[in-house]
XYZ file of C-alpha atoms in Angstrom:
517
model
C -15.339 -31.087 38.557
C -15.933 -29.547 35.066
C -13.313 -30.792 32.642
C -13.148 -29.724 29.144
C -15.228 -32.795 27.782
C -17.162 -31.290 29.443
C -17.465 -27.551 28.594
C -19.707 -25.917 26.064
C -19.258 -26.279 22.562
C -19.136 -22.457 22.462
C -16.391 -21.893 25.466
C -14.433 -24.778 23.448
C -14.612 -23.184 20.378
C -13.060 -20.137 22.089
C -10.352 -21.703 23.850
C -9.180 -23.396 20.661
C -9.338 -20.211 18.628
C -6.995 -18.307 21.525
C -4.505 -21.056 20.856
C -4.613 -20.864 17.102
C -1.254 -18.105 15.837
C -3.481 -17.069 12.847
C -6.708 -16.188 14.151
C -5.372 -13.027 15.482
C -6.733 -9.862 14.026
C -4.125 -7.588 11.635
C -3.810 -4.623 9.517
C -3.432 -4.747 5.767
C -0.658 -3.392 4.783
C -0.413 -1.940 1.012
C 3.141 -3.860 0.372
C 2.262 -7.793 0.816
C 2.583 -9.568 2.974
C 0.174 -7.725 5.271
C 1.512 -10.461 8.307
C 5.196 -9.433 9.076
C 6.391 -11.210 11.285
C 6.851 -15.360 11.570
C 5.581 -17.607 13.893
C 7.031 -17.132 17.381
C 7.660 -20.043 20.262
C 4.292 -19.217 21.794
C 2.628 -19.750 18.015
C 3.879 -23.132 17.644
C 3.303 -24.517 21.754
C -0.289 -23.125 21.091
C -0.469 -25.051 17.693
C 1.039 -28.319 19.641
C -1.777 -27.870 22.113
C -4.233 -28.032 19.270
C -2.719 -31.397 18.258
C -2.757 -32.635 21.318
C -6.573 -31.897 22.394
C -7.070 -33.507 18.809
C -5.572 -36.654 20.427
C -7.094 -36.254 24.018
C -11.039 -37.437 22.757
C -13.094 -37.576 19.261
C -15.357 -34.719 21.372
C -12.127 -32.431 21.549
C -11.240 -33.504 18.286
C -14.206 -32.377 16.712
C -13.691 -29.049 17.941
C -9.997 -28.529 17.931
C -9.403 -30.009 14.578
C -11.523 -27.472 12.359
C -9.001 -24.648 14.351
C -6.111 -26.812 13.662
C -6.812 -26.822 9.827
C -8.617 -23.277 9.961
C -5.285 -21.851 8.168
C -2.661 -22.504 6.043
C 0.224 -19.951 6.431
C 3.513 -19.735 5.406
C 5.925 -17.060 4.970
C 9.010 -18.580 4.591
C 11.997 -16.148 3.751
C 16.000 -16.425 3.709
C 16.100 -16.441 7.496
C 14.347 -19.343 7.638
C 16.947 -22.250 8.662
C 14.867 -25.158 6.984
C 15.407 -25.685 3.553
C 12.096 -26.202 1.579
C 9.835 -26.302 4.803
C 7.120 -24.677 2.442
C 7.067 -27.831 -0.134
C 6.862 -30.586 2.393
C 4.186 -28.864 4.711
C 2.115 -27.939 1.462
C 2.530 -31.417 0.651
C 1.684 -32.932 3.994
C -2.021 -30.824 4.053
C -2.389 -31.811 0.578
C -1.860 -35.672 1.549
C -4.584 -35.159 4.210
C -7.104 -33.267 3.354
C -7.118 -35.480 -0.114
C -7.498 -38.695 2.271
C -10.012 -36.723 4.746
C -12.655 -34.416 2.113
C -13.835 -32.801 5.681
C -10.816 -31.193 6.845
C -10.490 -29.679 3.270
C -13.682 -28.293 3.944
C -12.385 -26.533 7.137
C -9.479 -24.950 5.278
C -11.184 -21.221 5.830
C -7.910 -19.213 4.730
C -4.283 -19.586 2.854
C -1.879 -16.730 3.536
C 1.445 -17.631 1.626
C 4.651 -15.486 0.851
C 6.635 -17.462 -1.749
C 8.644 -14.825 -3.301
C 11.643 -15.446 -1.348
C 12.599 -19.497 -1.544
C 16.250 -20.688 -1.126
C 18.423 -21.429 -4.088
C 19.248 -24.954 -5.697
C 23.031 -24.071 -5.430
C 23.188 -23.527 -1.741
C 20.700 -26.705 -0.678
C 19.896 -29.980 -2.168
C 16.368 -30.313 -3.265
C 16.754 -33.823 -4.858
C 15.066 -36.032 -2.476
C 11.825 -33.814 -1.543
C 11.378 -33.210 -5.162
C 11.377 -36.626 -5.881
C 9.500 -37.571 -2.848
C 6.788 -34.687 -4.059
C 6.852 -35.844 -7.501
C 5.250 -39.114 -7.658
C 2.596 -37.271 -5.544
C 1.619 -34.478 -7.584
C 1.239 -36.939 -10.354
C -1.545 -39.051 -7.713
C -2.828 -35.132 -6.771
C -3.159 -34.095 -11.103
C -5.590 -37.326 -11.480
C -7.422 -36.698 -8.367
C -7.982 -32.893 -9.581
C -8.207 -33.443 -12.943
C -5.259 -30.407 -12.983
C -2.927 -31.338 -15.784
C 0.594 -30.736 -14.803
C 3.409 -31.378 -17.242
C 6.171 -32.706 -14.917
C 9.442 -32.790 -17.111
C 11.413 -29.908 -16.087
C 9.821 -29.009 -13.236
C 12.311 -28.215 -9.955
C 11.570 -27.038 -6.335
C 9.757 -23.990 -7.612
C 7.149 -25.424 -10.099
C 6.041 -27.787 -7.571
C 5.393 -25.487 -5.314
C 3.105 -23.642 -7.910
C 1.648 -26.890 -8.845
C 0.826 -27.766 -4.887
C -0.552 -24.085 -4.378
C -3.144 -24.700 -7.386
C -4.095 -27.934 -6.473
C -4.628 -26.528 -2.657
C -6.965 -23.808 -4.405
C -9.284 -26.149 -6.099
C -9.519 -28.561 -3.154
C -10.780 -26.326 0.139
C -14.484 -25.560 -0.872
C -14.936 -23.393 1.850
C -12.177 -21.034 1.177
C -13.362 -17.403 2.664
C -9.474 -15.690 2.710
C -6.717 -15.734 0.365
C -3.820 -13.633 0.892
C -0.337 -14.656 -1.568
C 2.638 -13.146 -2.463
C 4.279 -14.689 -5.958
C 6.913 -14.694 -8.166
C 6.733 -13.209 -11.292
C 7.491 -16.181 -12.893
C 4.335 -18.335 -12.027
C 1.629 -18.193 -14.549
C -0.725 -21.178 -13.101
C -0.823 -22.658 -16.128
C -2.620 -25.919 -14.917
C -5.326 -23.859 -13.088
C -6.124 -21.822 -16.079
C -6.300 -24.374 -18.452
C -8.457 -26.262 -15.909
C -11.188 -23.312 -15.812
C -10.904 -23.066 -19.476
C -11.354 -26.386 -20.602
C -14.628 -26.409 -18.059
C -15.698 -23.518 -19.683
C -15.403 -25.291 -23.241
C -17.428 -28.120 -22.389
C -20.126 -27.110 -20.772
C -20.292 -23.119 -21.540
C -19.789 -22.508 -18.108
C -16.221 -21.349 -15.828
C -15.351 -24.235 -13.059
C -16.061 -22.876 -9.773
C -13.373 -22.247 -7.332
C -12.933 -19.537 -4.840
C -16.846 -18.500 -5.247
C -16.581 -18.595 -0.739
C -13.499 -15.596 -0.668
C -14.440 -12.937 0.600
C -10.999 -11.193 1.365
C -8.285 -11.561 -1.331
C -4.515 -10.056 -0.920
C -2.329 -10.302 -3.784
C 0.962 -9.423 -4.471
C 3.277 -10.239 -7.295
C 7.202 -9.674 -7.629
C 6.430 -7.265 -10.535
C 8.463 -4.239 -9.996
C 11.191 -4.792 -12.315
C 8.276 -6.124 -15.092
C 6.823 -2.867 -14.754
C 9.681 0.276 -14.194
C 9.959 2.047 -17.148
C 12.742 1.197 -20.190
C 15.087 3.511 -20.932
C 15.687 4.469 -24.606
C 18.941 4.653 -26.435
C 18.943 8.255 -25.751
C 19.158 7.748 -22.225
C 15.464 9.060 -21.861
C 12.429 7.540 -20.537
C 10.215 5.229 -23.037
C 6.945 6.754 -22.666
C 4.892 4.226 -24.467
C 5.444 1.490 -21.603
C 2.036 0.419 -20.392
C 1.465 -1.401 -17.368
C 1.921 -5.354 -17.751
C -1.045 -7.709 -17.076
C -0.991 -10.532 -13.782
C -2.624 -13.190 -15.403
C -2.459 -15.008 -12.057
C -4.149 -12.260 -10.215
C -6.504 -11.746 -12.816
C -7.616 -15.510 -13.087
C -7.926 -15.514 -9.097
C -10.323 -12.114 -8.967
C -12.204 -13.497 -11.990
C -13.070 -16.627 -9.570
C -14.204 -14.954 -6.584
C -17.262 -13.034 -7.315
C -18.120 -12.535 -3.982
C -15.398 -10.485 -2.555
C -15.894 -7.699 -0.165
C -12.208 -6.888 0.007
C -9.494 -6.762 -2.614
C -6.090 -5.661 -2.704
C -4.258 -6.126 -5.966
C -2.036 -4.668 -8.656
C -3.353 -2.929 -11.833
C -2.326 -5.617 -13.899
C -4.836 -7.815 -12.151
C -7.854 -5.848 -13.230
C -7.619 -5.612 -16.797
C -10.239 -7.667 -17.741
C -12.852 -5.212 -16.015
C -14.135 -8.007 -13.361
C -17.722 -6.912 -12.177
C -17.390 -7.330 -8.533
C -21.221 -6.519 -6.865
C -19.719 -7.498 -3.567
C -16.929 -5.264 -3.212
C -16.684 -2.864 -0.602
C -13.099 -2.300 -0.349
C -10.634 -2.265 -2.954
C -6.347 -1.292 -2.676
C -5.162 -0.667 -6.101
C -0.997 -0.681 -6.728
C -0.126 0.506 -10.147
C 3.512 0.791 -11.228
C 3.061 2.079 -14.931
C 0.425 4.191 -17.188
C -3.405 2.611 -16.655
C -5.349 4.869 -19.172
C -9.094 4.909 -19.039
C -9.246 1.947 -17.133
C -10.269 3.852 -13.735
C -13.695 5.257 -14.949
C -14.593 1.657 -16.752
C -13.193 -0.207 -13.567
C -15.425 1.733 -11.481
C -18.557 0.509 -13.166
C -18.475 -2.921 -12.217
C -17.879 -2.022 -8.566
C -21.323 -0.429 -7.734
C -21.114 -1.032 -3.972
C -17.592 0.422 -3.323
C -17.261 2.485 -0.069
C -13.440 2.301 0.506
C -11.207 2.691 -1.934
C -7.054 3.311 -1.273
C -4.540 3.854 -4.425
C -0.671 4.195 -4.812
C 1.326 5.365 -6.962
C 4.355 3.615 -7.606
C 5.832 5.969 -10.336
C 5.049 9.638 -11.645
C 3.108 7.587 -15.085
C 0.207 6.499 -13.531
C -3.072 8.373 -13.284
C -2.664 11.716 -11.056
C -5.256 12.284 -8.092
C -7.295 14.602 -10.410
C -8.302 11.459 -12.486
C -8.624 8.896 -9.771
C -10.843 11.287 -8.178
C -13.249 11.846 -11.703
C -13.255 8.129 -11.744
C -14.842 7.962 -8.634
C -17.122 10.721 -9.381
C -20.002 7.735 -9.950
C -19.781 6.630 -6.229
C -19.554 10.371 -4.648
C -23.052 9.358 -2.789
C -21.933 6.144 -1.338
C -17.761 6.592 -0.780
C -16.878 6.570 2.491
C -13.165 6.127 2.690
C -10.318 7.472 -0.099
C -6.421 7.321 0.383
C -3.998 8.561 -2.432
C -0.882 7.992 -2.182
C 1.763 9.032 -5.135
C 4.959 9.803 -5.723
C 4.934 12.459 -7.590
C 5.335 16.124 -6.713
C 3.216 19.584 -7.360
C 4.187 20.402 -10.751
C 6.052 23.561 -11.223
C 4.646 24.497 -14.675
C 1.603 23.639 -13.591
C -1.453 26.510 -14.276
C -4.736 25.878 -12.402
C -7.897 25.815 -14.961
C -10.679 28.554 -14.695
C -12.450 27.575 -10.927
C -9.796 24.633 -10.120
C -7.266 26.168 -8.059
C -6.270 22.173 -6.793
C -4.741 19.393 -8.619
C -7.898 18.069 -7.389
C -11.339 19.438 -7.803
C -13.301 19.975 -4.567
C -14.589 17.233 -2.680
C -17.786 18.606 -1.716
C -19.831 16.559 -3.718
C -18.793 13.458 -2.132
C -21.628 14.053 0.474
C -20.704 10.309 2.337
C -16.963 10.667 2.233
C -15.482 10.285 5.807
C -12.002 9.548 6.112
C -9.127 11.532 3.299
C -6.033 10.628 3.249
C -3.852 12.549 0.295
C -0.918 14.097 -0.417
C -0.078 17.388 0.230
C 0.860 18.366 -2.805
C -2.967 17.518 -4.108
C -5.082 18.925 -1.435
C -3.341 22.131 -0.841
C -4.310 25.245 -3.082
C -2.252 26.875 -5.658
C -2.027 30.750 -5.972
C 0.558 31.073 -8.412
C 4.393 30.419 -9.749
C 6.051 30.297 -6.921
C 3.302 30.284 -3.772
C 2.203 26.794 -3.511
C 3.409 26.585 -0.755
C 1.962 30.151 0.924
C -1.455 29.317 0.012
C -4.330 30.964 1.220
C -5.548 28.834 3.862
C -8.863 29.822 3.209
C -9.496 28.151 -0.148
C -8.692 25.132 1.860
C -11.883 25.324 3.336
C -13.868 25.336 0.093
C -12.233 21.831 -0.752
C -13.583 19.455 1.867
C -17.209 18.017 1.920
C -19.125 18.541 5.324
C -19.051 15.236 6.037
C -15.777 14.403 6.484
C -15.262 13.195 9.999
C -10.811 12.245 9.747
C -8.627 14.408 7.303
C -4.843 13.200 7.206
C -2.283 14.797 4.719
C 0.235 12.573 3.656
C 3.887 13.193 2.259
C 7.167 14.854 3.832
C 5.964 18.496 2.041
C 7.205 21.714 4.394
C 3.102 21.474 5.804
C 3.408 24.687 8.168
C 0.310 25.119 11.072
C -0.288 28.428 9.425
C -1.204 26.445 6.062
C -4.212 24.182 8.626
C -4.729 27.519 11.279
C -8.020 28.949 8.848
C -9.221 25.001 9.402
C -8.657 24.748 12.912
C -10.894 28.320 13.428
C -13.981 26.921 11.024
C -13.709 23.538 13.300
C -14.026 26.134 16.649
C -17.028 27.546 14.956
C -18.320 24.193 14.277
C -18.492 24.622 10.472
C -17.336 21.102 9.817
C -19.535 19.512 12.846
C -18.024 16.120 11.576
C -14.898 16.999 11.445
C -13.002 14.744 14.577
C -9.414 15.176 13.373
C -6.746 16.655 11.132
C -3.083 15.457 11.041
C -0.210 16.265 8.773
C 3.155 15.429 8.727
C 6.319 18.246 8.251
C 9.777 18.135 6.863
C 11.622 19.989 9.393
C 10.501 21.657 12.714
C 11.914 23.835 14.971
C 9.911 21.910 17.766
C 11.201 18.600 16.941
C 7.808 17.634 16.225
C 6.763 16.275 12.676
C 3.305 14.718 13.125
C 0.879 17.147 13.811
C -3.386 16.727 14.826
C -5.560 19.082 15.331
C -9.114 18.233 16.742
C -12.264 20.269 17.865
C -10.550 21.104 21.239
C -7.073 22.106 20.220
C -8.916 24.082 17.917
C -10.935 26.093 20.174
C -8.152 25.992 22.873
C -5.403 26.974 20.878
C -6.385 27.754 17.568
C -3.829 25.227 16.023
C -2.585 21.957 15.708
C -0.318 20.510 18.774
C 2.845 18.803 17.593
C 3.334 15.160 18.886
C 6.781 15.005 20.221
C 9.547 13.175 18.084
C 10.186 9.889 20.484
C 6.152 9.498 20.510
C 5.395 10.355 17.296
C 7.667 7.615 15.695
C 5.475 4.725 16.882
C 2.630 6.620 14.455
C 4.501 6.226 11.330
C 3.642 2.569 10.723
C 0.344 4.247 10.085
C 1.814 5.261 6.597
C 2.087 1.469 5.688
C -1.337 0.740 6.122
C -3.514 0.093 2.957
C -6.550 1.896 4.929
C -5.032 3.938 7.085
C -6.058 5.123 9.943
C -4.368 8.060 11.726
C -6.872 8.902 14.184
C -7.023 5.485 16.319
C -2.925 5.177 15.951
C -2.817 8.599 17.505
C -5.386 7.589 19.916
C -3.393 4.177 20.681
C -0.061 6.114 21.176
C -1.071 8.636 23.392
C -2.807 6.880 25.594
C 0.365 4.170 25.223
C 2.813 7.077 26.267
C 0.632 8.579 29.347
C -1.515 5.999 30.247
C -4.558 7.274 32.651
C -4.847 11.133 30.548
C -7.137 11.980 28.458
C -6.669 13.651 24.638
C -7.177 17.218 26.017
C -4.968 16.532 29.303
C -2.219 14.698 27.273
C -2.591 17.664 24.357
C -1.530 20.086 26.909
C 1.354 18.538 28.066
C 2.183 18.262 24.701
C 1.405 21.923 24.161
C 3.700 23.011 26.600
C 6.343 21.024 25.207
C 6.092 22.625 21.811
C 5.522 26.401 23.364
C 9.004 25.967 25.493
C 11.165 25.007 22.943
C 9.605 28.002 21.019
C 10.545 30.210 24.031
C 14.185 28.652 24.033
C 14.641 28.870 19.965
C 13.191 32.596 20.642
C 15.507 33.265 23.863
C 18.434 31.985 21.602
């Protein structure tokens, strides 16, 4: 009988991974962290069983204990009953992979959320502090990271474990953290700097990462101040990360970035990078266009807005004018709205120019208020549908317009009639979102067969169209596989076009009722 000594390294390696929690697949999310929810009862028996096939033989071990050590996570928040849980964990992995250098080396990811830690005045931190102490003095000489140790409480030895984690796993390939404002990795920096000094060249750390998430408690750091007038201060410029922007600067090989503004100052030249989520809470002049330089394989890129300062669509989208040959994916998100005094220039009748000359662009994801054509004072919002068809590049394949604007299926009908004559042959899907609708229906798609069925996009009924929304959270969204995913959820065994007509008949009934009425 086969046992699992006895098994394939390969079937092993499998039946580990199943029982790891954080080797499951998830989607980024533009507000970190991208992970949501903690660790349920199933997470930790399947990390027991780990430990205990680590125990069972030194041939199980050997397979079981590079899964066991695979991740670091840790998200722990104010529902969390354990006080400090974060410091002695951290602490624990530090203790072992300093006294085993190969199960540092199987560290392949950290995903940590400490913006949210419980407060000195509700729990004691005396005796794990102490107990920490006298150990990150033992981890500063093995590291050569100077920490100075005189004032520090709970929090700054948390930030000094977290950097001394950083510099130890050599085969870090994803790093995904969520800080407080207040942590400026002093020690780390000074560490890369005083390399730097003496030999002319940066220490290396984090050259493996491939995927970096970061986000930083900044909001407050960055909302505008008011003057004594009671009026915005206009001259507030966004503030720099330092920590972000020493972490980028120390991954040159990253494929996949997600970071504030403030962590790209410095201009990092990233050859690697193929995707890239931008947040930006305050003005970023001319950094876009300079930015873009260093980035020359870029293919996805997704931006928000977090305030009506930073740079509109118009100039995201002439920054990116460089890689209109090779961009294959572009979200927007803002929060502004269309400008009332706004008067279109000689040829530009968008707050955006035309993306036709973005010949590899795929998936668009924007806001309304950008992508739909202006005819005047007054008529944004009865635009010619027509012009619409003069802004999209013939090789966009997914076309999703963001925002809760009063979108009408008259505004997307001239659209839907170019896709039945097969003008944009790529074209799989549009979907939009309304304010208010008479149908009850708020997300709408429209795809080649809707289109040449019925001309216009079917409405996806409001308890179905709820589980879509999530969508919206997404740093990449994308809004045709969660439409996919929830109509096939909702009636499992139809296909689009047999599920689109029930919903069509749903949304031409309650027509006939409002009409009967």
């Amino acid at each position: 009988m086969a046992s699992l000594a006895t098994l394939p390294i390969e079937i092993l390696d499998q039946i580990c991974t199943i029982l790891s929690p954080y080797r499951r697949p998830y989607s980024i999310r533009v507000f970190k962290p991208s992970i949501k929810e903690e660790p349920t009862k199933n997470d930790h028996q399947g990390t027991r069983a780990l430990l205990n096939l680590c125990q069972t033989s030194k041939a199980l071990c050997k397979v079981a204990q590079p899964v066991v050590f695979h991740t670091f996570f840790d998200h722990e928040n104010y529902s969390t009953s354990i006080p400090l849980g974060f410091l002695k964990r951290l602490g624990l992995l530090l203790r072992t992979i300093a006294e085993r250098p190969e199960l540092a080396e199987a560290v392949r990811a950290v995903d940590v959320d400490a913006c949210e830690r419980k407060c000195q005045c509700c729990y004691s931190f005396d005796e794990q502090v102490k107990e920490q102490m006298g150990w990150i003095s033992e981890l500063s000489a093995r590291t050569a990271l100077e920490f100075n140790l005189w004032h520090w409480e709970s929090r700054e030895i948390s930030e000094a474990q977290l950097q001394a984690l950083l510099v130890m796993v050599p085969n870090l390939q994803r790093l995904n953290l969520r800080l407080p404002v207040t942590w400026d990795f002093e020690a780390l920096a000074a560490w890369v700097n005083r390399k730097k000094s003496e030999t002319g060249i940066a220490q290396k750390f984090l050259h493996t990462v491939t995927h970096m998430e970061l986000g930083t408690d900044t909001v407050e750091a960055n909302t505008p101040r008011m003057r004594e007038d009671g009026e915005r201060d206009e001259s507030f410029k966004s503030s720099p990360n330092p920590v972000e922007r020493l972490l980028i600067e120390a991954a040159p090989n990253l494929e996949l970035l997600c970071c504030t503004a403030g962590g790209l100052d410095d201009l990092p030249r990233l050859p690697s990078l193929t995707s890239l989520q931008v947040l930006l809470h305050a003005p970023w002049d001319g950094m876009l266009p300079r930015l873009m330089e260093g980035l020359p394989r870029l293919k996805r890129f997704s931006y928000s807005a977090l305030s009506d300062y930073c740079p509109t669509p118009a100039e995201v989208q002439d920054a990116l004018l460089p890689l209109r040959d090779t961009l294959e994916y572009l979200c927007i998100r803002t929060q502004s709205h269309f400008p009332e005094d706004w008067v279109p220039q000689p040829g530009r009748r968008f707050l955006m120019t035309p993306l036709k000359d973005f010949s590899a662009l795929r998936v668009l994801v924007l806001d309304g208020f950008a992508v739909l054509p202006h005819r005047g004072v007054g008529e944004m919002w009865d635009s010619d549908g027509e012009l619409f068809l003069d802004f999209l590049p013939p090789s966009l394949a997914q076309l999703h317009v963001s925002g809760w604007n009063s979108h009408s299926s008259a505004q997307f009908r001239p659209l839907g009639e170019a896709m039945a004559r097969s003008e944009f042959p790529c074209l799989e899907i549009v979907s939009w979102f309304t304010e208010s609708d008479p149908d009850g229906c708020f997300f709408y798609a429209l795809d080649p067969p809707s289109a040449a069925r019925y001309g216009e996009g079917i409405g996806v009924p409001s308890d179905v169209w709820r589980r879509i929304c999530d969508e919206d959270s997404h740093s990449f969204p994308d809004w045709k596989a969660a439409h996919q995913h929830v109509v096939s959820t909702e009636y499992p065994g139809l296909t689009m076009v047999e599920a689109q007509e029930i919903f069509y008949q749903l949304q031409n009934q309650q027509k006939g009722e409002d009409e009967a009425l």
